[in-house]
């Protein structure tokens, strides 16, 4: 996001930046507004930086014996400087759901979906290096494709992962949440969460943006079963606490809304939270912009 | 910058973020503080994301017949998706200064200094593609090196460019400024500025971070010559105005301080500027944090 047009609580319209790629002229209002969930103003226009379509794209799926091995492969890939464009973790349950929903026949173990961008030679080299890393960690075989149809089929399954998850338990409601932790703690956080899910008799596939240390959990809950709802809520609380204990955040992408307001003090501490509140009061003194969100 | 520890005007200490690579939990205080020039608090600790040293590095210098051709080569390089790690423009005067100061023998025309990161095969391919683009635009020959000594010699000259510039006119003072414009307007902005410099009998080498549309101008001014000082100040004003007229910013990297306060309204408009001021007042009600900077 390069710039925004924003309608403020005063009714005035502000542009947060110009079309230059960078600026050091005053405060970064663009980043302040991005992620503010409508509490500081209403975004009416965005200026985005576009990325070109690469000359060549290769992608593929690589199975791993464990979430830990898959995460370690992702870390090693990034540390080696392989410029991986996408790297997504699906746990065994999510793979099972995708197989059924998207008519795939992937091995039902944790897998990484990866994609490389570059020249023909570049993506071949990157894919080969990634395959070697995967093998070192007990993963593989890594099959990669550069044909558009093959790639689209894989990524379509990835994009349908939420619906695939839902179909694991027809009639249930999907309670989606996400957390983000330092990448070095991701395997531990996912594995502990999977154990917690199992111990509480819940069903919850995992899908992770592993390059960021971020993962999504979709709890498939029978909302008519009060005890199950209670167990699900307990799990969500423990997950947020687990991420915070690992120096992570209670939400990497979803935002705070109302559901995660209760974690804000634990995550930010009183001084940073009060700084946010004072910015909110300064820009929206009458609390008319999406009131009751982010802060109680 | 992943996170900051900041001492606020209240004396309280806040942490702007945790160690996760991303978060959507509340306002982005990290970006708000970065570039605020000490007006919102004092940064006492930074958490940075480090980048690995690539397997292979290639770099080189490529001469061009004009600033326009060099800028168009840079644009085409980026649009083609060649992942150039560094791409820096030096105008003919800056090259002349570097030749004298750093004992190089570069052709005294506009040049691009470029660097590529990746595998051995990757950087060879990127260098070749860049060389072809340069040739299409009348530039070249592009000689590239992967030997550390050769690279270091080139980039040392680049890093000494300011001192090289100063040595063009011993006894003068260097008035350094920078602006940033959309990359598509960079050649026009640099060329008009060079013309303005020449018409006013000034001496000012140009060095550009061309991949960002950002460039630095160092006016070498005899501060005892009141008329020259006056002409230099006029040039600085016109340069800022030129960048703003091209939908750019009055400063890409240097910041506002006191010298560029006068451009803030023209750059941001009254609503955005008042939003910045109200954030300043909210976080520093007694105006004790670097007062008199950014805002009058």
Short mmCIF file of C-alpha atoms in Angstrom, two decimals, chain A residues 8 12-15 18-29 31-32 35-37 39-40 78 119 121-122 125 180-184 209 211-212 214 244 247-256 264 266-268 271-272 275-276 278-280 282-283 294-295, chain B residues 8 12-15 18-29 31-32 35-37 39-40 78 119 121-122 125 180-184 209 211-212 214 244 247-256 264 266-268 271-272 275-276 278-280 282-283 294-295:
data_model
loop_
_atom_site.label_atom_id
_atom_site.label_comp_id
_atom_site.label_asym_id
_atom_site.label_seq_id
_atom_site.Cartn_x
_atom_site.Cartn_y
_atom_site.Cartn_z
CA UNK A 8 -11.67 11.38 8.93
CA UNK A 12 -12.24 16.09 6.24
CA UNK A 13 -10.54 14.02 3.57
CA UNK A 14 -6.82 13.31 3.87
CA UNK A 15 -4.31 11.75 1.51
CA UNK A 18 2.00 10.79 -2.62
CA UNK A 19 3.00 8.48 -5.43
CA UNK A 20 6.71 8.31 -4.55
CA UNK A 21 7.89 4.89 -3.41
CA UNK A 22 9.28 6.29 -0.20
CA UNK A 23 9.14 9.46 1.82
CA UNK A 24 10.56 10.74 5.08
CA UNK A 25 8.38 13.84 5.17
CA UNK A 26 6.48 13.54 8.45
CA UNK A 27 4.66 10.66 10.10
CA UNK A 28 3.77 7.47 8.21
CA UNK A 29 -0.01 7.90 8.17
CA UNK A 31 0.81 2.38 7.96
CA UNK A 32 -1.10 3.94 10.84
CA UNK A 35 -4.89 -2.32 10.09
CA UNK A 36 -6.72 0.29 12.18
CA UNK A 37 -9.99 -1.52 11.39
CA UNK A 39 -11.38 3.11 14.01
CA UNK A 40 -9.44 6.15 12.73
CA UNK A 78 14.64 -18.85 3.92
CA UNK A 119 13.60 -17.26 -15.03
CA UNK A 121 16.75 -21.66 -15.07
CA UNK A 122 16.17 -19.76 -11.83
CA UNK A 125 17.55 -24.19 -9.55
CA UNK A 180 1.85 -15.29 14.51
CA UNK A 181 5.05 -16.21 16.34
CA UNK A 182 8.78 -15.89 15.61
CA UNK A 183 9.44 -18.49 12.89
CA UNK A 184 11.80 -20.36 15.18
CA UNK A 209 1.93 -18.98 6.17
CA UNK A 211 7.48 -18.00 5.96
CA UNK A 212 5.96 -15.46 8.35
CA UNK A 214 1.74 -17.18 10.96
CA UNK A 244 2.07 -14.30 23.38
CA UNK A 247 6.89 -13.41 21.95
CA UNK A 248 4.30 -13.57 19.17
CA UNK A 249 1.03 -11.77 18.52
CA UNK A 250 -2.58 -12.80 19.17
CA UNK A 251 -3.37 -12.12 15.52
CA UNK A 252 -1.15 -11.99 12.44
CA UNK A 253 -3.79 -11.13 9.86
CA UNK A 254 -7.36 -11.33 11.17
CA UNK A 255 -7.29 -8.26 13.42
CA UNK A 256 -8.66 -7.55 16.86
CA UNK A 264 -4.40 -6.25 23.95
CA UNK A 266 -1.02 -8.62 27.56
CA UNK A 267 0.32 -8.14 24.05
CA UNK A 268 1.25 -4.45 24.09
CA UNK A 271 2.24 2.27 27.69
CA UNK A 272 1.84 1.17 24.06
CA UNK A 275 -0.40 5.46 23.08
CA UNK A 276 -2.86 3.74 20.71
CA UNK A 278 -4.52 8.54 22.74
CA UNK A 279 -4.10 8.44 18.95
CA UNK A 280 -7.67 7.17 18.67
CA UNK A 282 -6.90 12.59 18.95
CA UNK A 283 -8.24 11.56 15.54
CA UNK A 294 -9.81 -2.84 19.14
CA UNK A 295 -10.30 -1.02 22.48
CA UNK B 8 7.66 8.53 25.65
CA UNK B 12 6.87 5.66 30.24
CA UNK B 13 8.62 3.04 28.13
CA UNK B 14 6.68 1.33 25.36
CA UNK B 15 7.49 -1.62 23.11
CA UNK B 18 6.77 -8.28 19.52
CA UNK B 19 9.15 -10.56 17.67
CA UNK B 20 6.57 -11.95 15.20
CA UNK B 21 7.18 -10.96 11.59
CA UNK B 22 3.71 -9.53 11.25
CA UNK B 23 0.79 -8.55 13.44
CA UNK B 24 -2.65 -7.07 12.98
CA UNK B 25 -3.21 -6.44 16.70
CA UNK B 26 -3.84 -2.69 16.92
CA UNK B 27 -2.08 0.29 15.37
CA UNK B 28 1.34 0.03 13.75
CA UNK B 29 3.33 2.05 16.29
CA UNK B 31 6.11 2.66 11.50
CA UNK B 32 4.66 5.69 13.28
CA UNK B 35 10.86 8.65 10.68
CA UNK B 36 9.22 10.77 13.39
CA UNK B 37 12.61 12.42 14.01
CA UNK B 39 9.26 14.24 17.98
CA UNK B 40 7.14 11.42 19.49
CA UNK B 78 12.56 -3.70 -12.46
CA UNK B 119 23.32 -18.40 -6.88
CA UNK B 121 24.01 -19.27 -12.18
CA UNK B 122 21.37 -16.80 -10.98
CA UNK B 125 21.77 -14.79 -15.74
CA UNK B 180 11.77 11.20 -4.32
CA UNK B 181 9.36 11.03 -7.27
CA UNK B 182 7.45 8.26 -9.04
CA UNK B 183 10.13 6.30 -10.92
CA UNK B 184 8.49 7.17 -14.24
CA UNK B 209 18.67 5.41 -5.67
CA UNK B 211 15.02 1.86 -8.06
CA UNK B 212 13.07 4.04 -5.63
CA UNK B 214 14.97 8.90 -5.07
CA UNK B 244 5.89 17.87 -5.41
CA UNK B 247 3.45 13.77 -7.22
CA UNK B 248 6.64 13.09 -5.30
CA UNK B 249 7.90 14.04 -1.85
CA UNK B 250 10.19 16.87 -0.71
CA UNK B 251 12.40 14.28 1.02
CA UNK B 252 12.82 10.56 0.44
CA UNK B 253 15.37 9.84 3.15
CA UNK B 254 16.79 12.96 4.80
CA UNK B 255 13.70 13.99 6.73
CA UNK B 256 12.09 17.36 7.41
CA UNK B 264 4.74 20.21 4.62
CA UNK B 266 2.03 21.66 0.06
CA UNK B 267 3.02 18.01 0.34
CA UNK B 268 0.37 16.69 2.72
CA UNK B 271 -6.13 17.48 6.75
CA UNK B 272 -3.16 15.08 6.81
CA UNK B 275 -3.73 14.63 11.69
CA UNK B 276 0.05 14.54 12.23
CA UNK B 278 -2.90 16.02 16.58
CA UNK B 279 -0.88 12.79 17.00
CA UNK B 280 2.08 14.90 18.11
CA UNK B 282 -1.62 13.46 21.89
CA UNK B 283 1.73 11.76 22.52
CA UNK B 294 8.75 18.74 11.36
CA UNK B 295 6.05 21.23 12.42
#
